[in-house]
Amino acid sequence: MVPEEKSSSAFLLLLALSIHSTIEGFAIGVESSARSVLFMLLAVSMHKFVMAFCLGMEMSLPENPLTLRRAAAFLGVFSLTSVLGVFGGILLRMDEQVWGELVCSVLQALAAGALLHVALLEILPRERSRCHQIGLSQFSSVSSGFGLSLLLQYFSD
């Protein structure tokens, strides 16, 4: 197997996280008050730090051999995606038409779908294949995480 084929897992993760990150940037760009922009910036920055760590760990795995140049390019692309999203959100916010809300809703759905894809189809199967004995613990952790996210979303609105 050539290195390009082996690094496809890291590339798919980069693609999914970049889409997710761009849409998170949109969430910052469409905010209307300085306070909400700072709050979203802090939340997205903390989230992006964790995503960058996961991407770095994925790129360092033996089954994903990446050259230093390619790894730096991956991280460079990933770091710019939020900025592009912020600019897109600002442009979307400038347009006061009703379709802007529809676009924001679709983008949020895409961000959630990208996150679910990475979690359920990339990360969890690999972790389950490594540790078979703690299945209930893994299920409880994932369920708690999604449940907490749902509660936070419910009470934040």
JSON list of C-alpha atoms in Angstrom, two decimals:
[
{"chain": "A", "resi": 1, "resn": "MET", "atom": "CA", "xyz": [0.00, 0.00, 0.00]},
{"chain": "A", "resi": 2, "resn": "VAL", "atom": "CA", "xyz": [1.43, 3.39, -0.94]},
{"chain": "A", "resi": 3, "resn": "PRO", "atom": "CA", "xyz": [1.61, 6.16, 1.71]},
{"chain": "A", "resi": 4, "resn": "GLU", "atom": "CA", "xyz": [-1.11, 8.17, -0.05]},
{"chain": "A", "resi": 5, "resn": "GLU", "atom": "CA", "xyz": [-3.58, 5.30, 0.35]},
{"chain": "A", "resi": 6, "resn": "LYS", "atom": "CA", "xyz": [-2.61, 4.76, 3.97]},
{"chain": "A", "resi": 7, "resn": "SER", "atom": "CA", "xyz": [-3.07, 8.44, 4.81]},
{"chain": "A", "resi": 8, "resn": "SER", "atom": "CA", "xyz": [-6.64, 8.48, 3.48]},
{"chain": "A", "resi": 9, "resn": "SER", "atom": "CA", "xyz": [-8.02, 8.05, 7.01]},
{"chain": "A", "resi": 10, "resn": "ALA", "atom": "CA", "xyz": [-6.20, 11.19, 8.15]},
{"chain": "A", "resi": 11, "resn": "PHE", "atom": "CA", "xyz": [-7.38, 13.01, 5.01]},
{"chain": "A", "resi": 12, "resn": "LEU", "atom": "CA", "xyz": [-11.01, 12.02, 5.60]},
{"chain": "A", "resi": 13, "resn": "LEU", "atom": "CA", "xyz": [-10.74, 13.18, 9.19]},
{"chain": "A", "resi": 14, "resn": "LEU", "atom": "CA", "xyz": [-9.21, 16.45, 7.97]},
{"chain": "A", "resi": 15, "resn": "LEU", "atom": "CA", "xyz": [-12.04, 16.88, 5.49]},
{"chain": "A", "resi": 16, "resn": "ALA", "atom": "CA", "xyz": [-14.78, 16.21, 8.05]},
{"chain": "A", "resi": 17, "resn": "LEU", "atom": "CA", "xyz": [-13.18, 18.39, 10.74]},
{"chain": "A", "resi": 18, "resn": "SER", "atom": "CA", "xyz": [-12.56, 21.19, 8.24]},
{"chain": "A", "resi": 19, "resn": "ILE", "atom": "CA", "xyz": [-16.19, 21.21, 7.15]},
{"chain": "A", "resi": 20, "resn": "HIS", "atom": "CA", "xyz": [-17.25, 21.17, 10.80]},
{"chain": "A", "resi": 21, "resn": "SER", "atom": "CA", "xyz": [-14.79, 23.93, 11.64]},
{"chain": "A", "resi": 22, "resn": "THR", "atom": "CA", "xyz": [-15.90, 26.11, 8.72]},
{"chain": "A", "resi": 23, "resn": "ILE", "atom": "CA", "xyz": [-19.49, 25.84, 9.85]},
{"chain": "A", "resi": 24, "resn": "GLU", "atom": "CA", "xyz": [-18.46, 26.69, 13.42]},
{"chain": "A", "resi": 25, "resn": "GLY", "atom": "CA", "xyz": [-16.82, 29.79, 11.95]},
{"chain": "A", "resi": 26, "resn": "PHE", "atom": "CA", "xyz": [-20.16, 30.67, 10.36]},
{"chain": "A", "resi": 27, "resn": "ALA", "atom": "CA", "xyz": [-21.68, 30.49, 13.85]},
{"chain": "A", "resi": 28, "resn": "ILE", "atom": "CA", "xyz": [-19.24, 33.16, 15.02]},
{"chain": "A", "resi": 29, "resn": "GLY", "atom": "CA", "xyz": [-19.72, 35.33, 11.94]},
{"chain": "A", "resi": 30, "resn": "VAL", "atom": "CA", "xyz": [-23.51, 35.50, 12.18]},
{"chain": "A", "resi": 31, "resn": "GLU", "atom": "CA", "xyz": [-23.54, 36.67, 15.81]},
{"chain": "A", "resi": 32, "resn": "SER", "atom": "CA", "xyz": [-24.86, 40.21, 16.25]},
{"chain": "A", "resi": 33, "resn": "SER", "atom": "CA", "xyz": [-23.44, 41.43, 19.58]},
{"chain": "A", "resi": 34, "resn": "ALA", "atom": "CA", "xyz": [-19.83, 41.72, 20.72]},
{"chain": "A", "resi": 35, "resn": "ARG", "atom": "CA", "xyz": [-20.60, 39.68, 23.83]},
{"chain": "A", "resi": 36, "resn": "SER", "atom": "CA", "xyz": [-22.05, 36.78, 21.86]},
{"chain": "A", "resi": 37, "resn": "VAL", "atom": "CA", "xyz": [-19.14, 36.91, 19.39]},
{"chain": "A", "resi": 38, "resn": "LEU", "atom": "CA", "xyz": [-16.64, 36.64, 22.25]},
{"chain": "A", "resi": 39, "resn": "PHE", "atom": "CA", "xyz": [-18.60, 33.81, 23.86]},
{"chain": "A", "resi": 40, "resn": "MET", "atom": "CA", "xyz": [-18.77, 31.88, 20.59]},
{"chain": "A", "resi": 41, "resn": "LEU", "atom": "CA", "xyz": [-15.11, 32.60, 19.86]},
{"chain": "A", "resi": 42, "resn": "LEU", "atom": "CA", "xyz": [-14.10, 31.18, 23.23]},
{"chain": "A", "resi": 43, "resn": "ALA", "atom": "CA", "xyz": [-16.30, 28.11, 22.84]},
{"chain": "A", "resi": 44, "resn": "VAL", "atom": "CA", "xyz": [-15.19, 27.41, 19.27]},
{"chain": "A", "resi": 45, "resn": "SER", "atom": "CA", "xyz": [-11.52, 27.99, 20.16]},
{"chain": "A", "resi": 46, "resn": "MET", "atom": "CA", "xyz": [-11.65, 25.45, 22.98]},
{"chain": "A", "resi": 47, "resn": "HIS", "atom": "CA", "xyz": [-13.45, 22.98, 20.72]},
{"chain": "A", "resi": 48, "resn": "LYS", "atom": "CA", "xyz": [-11.00, 23.58, 17.88]},
{"chain": "A", "resi": 49, "resn": "PHE", "atom": "CA", "xyz": [-8.05, 22.94, 20.21]},
{"chain": "A", "resi": 50, "resn": "VAL", "atom": "CA", "xyz": [-9.44, 19.48, 20.99]},
{"chain": "A", "resi": 51, "resn": "MET", "atom": "CA", "xyz": [-10.13, 18.82, 17.30]},
{"chain": "A", "resi": 52, "resn": "ALA", "atom": "CA", "xyz": [-6.60, 19.89, 16.34]},
{"chain": "A", "resi": 53, "resn": "PHE", "atom": "CA", "xyz": [-5.18, 17.58, 19.01]},
{"chain": "A", "resi": 54, "resn": "CYS", "atom": "CA", "xyz": [-7.24, 14.68, 17.65]},
{"chain": "A", "resi": 55, "resn": "LEU", "atom": "CA", "xyz": [-6.16, 15.45, 14.09]},
{"chain": "A", "resi": 56, "resn": "GLY", "atom": "CA", "xyz": [-2.52, 15.59, 15.18]},
{"chain": "A", "resi": 57, "resn": "MET", "atom": "CA", "xyz": [-2.85, 12.26, 16.98]},
{"chain": "A", "resi": 58, "resn": "GLU", "atom": "CA", "xyz": [-4.48, 10.71, 13.91]},
{"chain": "A", "resi": 59, "resn": "MET", "atom": "CA", "xyz": [-1.66, 11.95, 11.70]},
{"chain": "A", "resi": 60, "resn": "SER", "atom": "CA", "xyz": [0.96, 10.52, 14.05]},
{"chain": "A", "resi": 61, "resn": "LEU", "atom": "CA", "xyz": [-0.43, 6.97, 14.02]},
{"chain": "A", "resi": 62, "resn": "PRO", "atom": "CA", "xyz": [1.78, 4.38, 12.31]},
{"chain": "A", "resi": 63, "resn": "GLU", "atom": "CA", "xyz": [-1.05, 3.41, 9.95]},
{"chain": "A", "resi": 64, "resn": "ASN", "atom": "CA", "xyz": [-1.19, 7.04, 8.69]},
{"chain": "A", "resi": 65, "resn": "PRO", "atom": "CA", "xyz": [2.39, 7.79, 7.62]},
{"chain": "A", "resi": 66, "resn": "LEU", "atom": "CA", "xyz": [2.53, 11.47, 6.71]},
{"chain": "A", "resi": 67, "resn": "THR", "atom": "CA", "xyz": [5.58, 13.49, 5.84]},
{"chain": "A", "resi": 68, "resn": "LEU", "atom": "CA", "xyz": [6.26, 16.55, 7.96]},
{"chain": "A", "resi": 69, "resn": "ARG", "atom": "CA", "xyz": [5.38, 18.77, 5.00]},
{"chain": "A", "resi": 70, "resn": "ARG", "atom": "CA", "xyz": [2.03, 17.04, 4.44]},
{"chain": "A", "resi": 71, "resn": "ALA", "atom": "CA", "xyz": [1.17, 17.11, 8.17]},
{"chain": "A", "resi": 72, "resn": "ALA", "atom": "CA", "xyz": [1.97, 20.84, 8.29]},
{"chain": "A", "resi": 73, "resn": "ALA", "atom": "CA", "xyz": [-0.21, 21.38, 5.20]},
{"chain": "A", "resi": 74, "resn": "PHE", "atom": "CA", "xyz": [-3.08, 19.45, 6.83]},
{"chain": "A", "resi": 75, "resn": "LEU", "atom": "CA", "xyz": [-2.84, 21.55, 10.00]},
{"chain": "A", "resi": 76, "resn": "GLY", "atom": "CA", "xyz": [-2.53, 24.75, 7.96]},
{"chain": "A", "resi": 77, "resn": "VAL", "atom": "CA", "xyz": [-5.70, 23.97, 6.03]},
{"chain": "A", "resi": 78, "resn": "PHE", "atom": "CA", "xyz": [-7.49, 23.02, 9.24]},
{"chain": "A", "resi": 79, "resn": "SER", "atom": "CA", "xyz": [-6.43, 26.25, 10.97]},
{"chain": "A", "resi": 80, "resn": "LEU", "atom": "CA", "xyz": [-7.78, 28.42, 8.14]},
{"chain": "A", "resi": 81, "resn": "THR", "atom": "CA", "xyz": [-11.20, 26.82, 7.91]},
{"chain": "A", "resi": 82, "resn": "SER", "atom": "CA", "xyz": [-12.71, 28.66, 10.89]},
{"chain": "A", "resi": 83, "resn": "VAL", "atom": "CA", "xyz": [-11.49, 31.98, 9.53]},
{"chain": "A", "resi": 84, "resn": "LEU", "atom": "CA", "xyz": [-13.15, 31.28, 6.19]},
{"chain": "A", "resi": 85, "resn": "GLY", "atom": "CA", "xyz": [-16.33, 30.37, 8.06]},
{"chain": "A", "resi": 86, "resn": "VAL", "atom": "CA", "xyz": [-16.26, 33.62, 10.05]},
{"chain": "A", "resi": 87, "resn": "PHE", "atom": "CA", "xyz": [-15.96, 35.66, 6.85]},
{"chain": "A", "resi": 88, "resn": "GLY", "atom": "CA", "xyz": [-18.77, 33.65, 5.29]},
{"chain": "A", "resi": 89, "resn": "GLY", "atom": "CA", "xyz": [-20.93, 34.23, 8.37]},
{"chain": "A", "resi": 90, "resn": "ILE", "atom": "CA", "xyz": [-20.27, 37.96, 8.26]},
{"chain": "A", "resi": 91, "resn": "LEU", "atom": "CA", "xyz": [-21.29, 38.06, 4.60]},
{"chain": "A", "resi": 92, "resn": "LEU", "atom": "CA", "xyz": [-24.39, 36.03, 5.40]},
{"chain": "A", "resi": 93, "resn": "ARG", "atom": "CA", "xyz": [-25.25, 38.36, 8.29]},
{"chain": "A", "resi": 94, "resn": "MET", "atom": "CA", "xyz": [-25.03, 41.38, 5.98]},
{"chain": "A", "resi": 95, "resn": "ASP", "atom": "CA", "xyz": [-27.88, 39.97, 3.91]},
{"chain": "A", "resi": 96, "resn": "GLU", "atom": "CA", "xyz": [-31.06, 40.54, 5.91]},
{"chain": "A", "resi": 97, "resn": "GLN", "atom": "CA", "xyz": [-33.27, 38.30, 3.79]},
{"chain": "A", "resi": 98, "resn": "VAL", "atom": "CA", "xyz": [-35.18, 35.34, 5.20]},
{"chain": "A", "resi": 99, "resn": "TRP", "atom": "CA", "xyz": [-33.13, 32.79, 3.27]},
{"chain": "A", "resi": 100, "resn": "GLY", "atom": "CA", "xyz": [-30.15, 33.64, 5.52]},
{"chain": "A", "resi": 101, "resn": "GLU", "atom": "CA", "xyz": [-31.85, 31.80, 8.40]},
{"chain": "A", "resi": 102, "resn": "LEU", "atom": "CA", "xyz": [-32.44, 28.80, 6.17]},
{"chain": "A", "resi": 103, "resn": "VAL", "atom": "CA", "xyz": [-28.79, 28.75, 5.12]},
{"chain": "A", "resi": 104, "resn": "CYS", "atom": "CA", "xyz": [-27.69, 28.94, 8.77]},
{"chain": "A", "resi": 105, "resn": "SER", "atom": "CA", "xyz": [-29.97, 26.04, 9.67]},
{"chain": "A", "resi": 106, "resn": "VAL", "atom": "CA", "xyz": [-28.66, 23.92, 6.80]},
{"chain": "A", "resi": 107, "resn": "LEU", "atom": "CA", "xyz": [-25.06, 24.72, 7.75]},
{"chain": "A", "resi": 108, "resn": "GLN", "atom": "CA", "xyz": [-25.70, 23.76, 11.37]},
{"chain": "A", "resi": 109, "resn": "ALA", "atom": "CA", "xyz": [-27.20, 20.47, 10.21]},
{"chain": "A", "resi": 110, "resn": "LEU", "atom": "CA", "xyz": [-24.13, 19.83, 8.05]},
{"chain": "A", "resi": 111, "resn": "ALA", "atom": "CA", "xyz": [-21.83, 20.57, 11.00]},
{"chain": "A", "resi": 112, "resn": "ALA", "atom": "CA", "xyz": [-23.74, 18.15, 13.20]},
{"chain": "A", "resi": 113, "resn": "GLY", "atom": "CA", "xyz": [-23.70, 15.52, 10.46]},
{"chain": "A", "resi": 114, "resn": "ALA", "atom": "CA", "xyz": [-19.94, 15.88, 9.95]},
{"chain": "A", "resi": 115, "resn": "LEU", "atom": "CA", "xyz": [-19.37, 15.51, 13.68]},
{"chain": "A", "resi": 116, "resn": "LEU", "atom": "CA", "xyz": [-21.62, 12.46, 13.90]},
{"chain": "A", "resi": 117, "resn": "HIS", "atom": "CA", "xyz": [-19.88, 10.90, 10.91]},
{"chain": "A", "resi": 118, "resn": "VAL", "atom": "CA", "xyz": [-16.43, 11.32, 12.43]},
{"chain": "A", "resi": 119, "resn": "ALA", "atom": "CA", "xyz": [-17.54, 10.12, 15.86]},
{"chain": "A", "resi": 120, "resn": "LEU", "atom": "CA", "xyz": [-19.69, 7.17, 14.81]},
{"chain": "A", "resi": 121, "resn": "LEU", "atom": "CA", "xyz": [-17.95, 5.93, 11.67]},
{"chain": "A", "resi": 122, "resn": "GLU", "atom": "CA", "xyz": [-14.30, 6.84, 12.21]},
{"chain": "A", "resi": 123, "resn": "ILE", "atom": "CA", "xyz": [-13.41, 7.03, 15.89]},
{"chain": "A", "resi": 124, "resn": "LEU", "atom": "CA", "xyz": [-15.80, 4.69, 17.72]},
{"chain": "A", "resi": 125, "resn": "PRO", "atom": "CA", "xyz": [-15.27, 1.60, 15.52]},
{"chain": "A", "resi": 126, "resn": "ARG", "atom": "CA", "xyz": [-11.51, 1.92, 15.90]},
{"chain": "A", "resi": 127, "resn": "GLU", "atom": "CA", "xyz": [-11.77, 2.29, 19.67]},
{"chain": "A", "resi": 128, "resn": "ARG", "atom": "CA", "xyz": [-14.19, -0.63, 19.95]},
{"chain": "A", "resi": 129, "resn": "SER", "atom": "CA", "xyz": [-11.78, -2.86, 18.03]},
{"chain": "A", "resi": 130, "resn": "ARG", "atom": "CA", "xyz": [-9.00, -2.00, 20.49]},
{"chain": "A", "resi": 131, "resn": "CYS", "atom": "CA", "xyz": [-10.93, -2.59, 23.73]},
{"chain": "A", "resi": 132, "resn": "HIS", "atom": "CA", "xyz": [-13.71, -5.18, 23.71]},
{"chain": "A", "resi": 133, "resn": "GLN", "atom": "CA", "xyz": [-14.14, -5.48, 27.47]},
{"chain": "A", "resi": 134, "resn": "ILE", "atom": "CA", "xyz": [-15.36, -1.99, 28.25]},
{"chain": "A", "resi": 135, "resn": "GLY", "atom": "CA", "xyz": [-18.24, -1.77, 25.77]},
{"chain": "A", "resi": 136, "resn": "LEU", "atom": "CA", "xyz": [-20.82, -0.64, 28.34]},
{"chain": "A", "resi": 137, "resn": "SER", "atom": "CA", "xyz": [-18.46, 2.04, 29.60]},
{"chain": "A", "resi": 138, "resn": "GLN", "atom": "CA", "xyz": [-17.87, 3.30, 26.05]},
{"chain": "A", "resi": 139, "resn": "PHE", "atom": "CA", "xyz": [-21.59, 3.30, 25.31]},
{"chain": "A", "resi": 140, "resn": "SER", "atom": "CA", "xyz": [-22.32, 5.18, 28.55]},
{"chain": "A", "resi": 141, "resn": "SER", "atom": "CA", "xyz": [-19.66, 7.78, 27.79]},
{"chain": "A", "resi": 142, "resn": "VAL", "atom": "CA", "xyz": [-20.90, 8.41, 24.26]},
{"chain": "A", "resi": 143, "resn": "SER", "atom": "CA", "xyz": [-24.54, 8.50, 25.37]},
{"chain": "A", "resi": 144, "resn": "SER", "atom": "CA", "xyz": [-23.70, 10.90, 28.20]},
{"chain": "A", "resi": 145, "resn": "GLY", "atom": "CA", "xyz": [-21.83, 13.19, 25.80]},
{"chain": "A", "resi": 146, "resn": "PHE", "atom": "CA", "xyz": [-24.69, 13.34, 23.32]},
{"chain": "A", "resi": 147, "resn": "GLY", "atom": "CA", "xyz": [-27.23, 13.72, 26.13]},
{"chain": "A", "resi": 148, "resn": "LEU", "atom": "CA", "xyz": [-25.27, 16.58, 27.68]},
{"chain": "A", "resi": 149, "resn": "SER", "atom": "CA", "xyz": [-25.02, 18.29, 24.30]},
{"chain": "A", "resi": 150, "resn": "LEU", "atom": "CA", "xyz": [-28.76, 17.93, 23.83]},
{"chain": "A", "resi": 151, "resn": "LEU", "atom": "CA", "xyz": [-29.48, 19.39, 27.29]},
{"chain": "A", "resi": 152, "resn": "LEU", "atom": "CA", "xyz": [-27.13, 22.32, 26.71]},
{"chain": "A", "resi": 153, "resn": "GLN", "atom": "CA", "xyz": [-28.79, 23.06, 23.39]},
{"chain": "A", "resi": 154, "resn": "TYR", "atom": "CA", "xyz": [-32.27, 22.79, 24.91]},
{"chain": "A", "resi": 155, "resn": "PHE", "atom": "CA", "xyz": [-31.53, 25.15, 27.81]},
{"chain": "A", "resi": 156, "resn": "SER", "atom": "CA", "xyz": [-29.45, 27.63, 25.81]},
{"chain": "A", "resi": 157, "resn": "ASP", "atom": "CA", "xyz": [-32.42, 28.59, 23.63]}
]
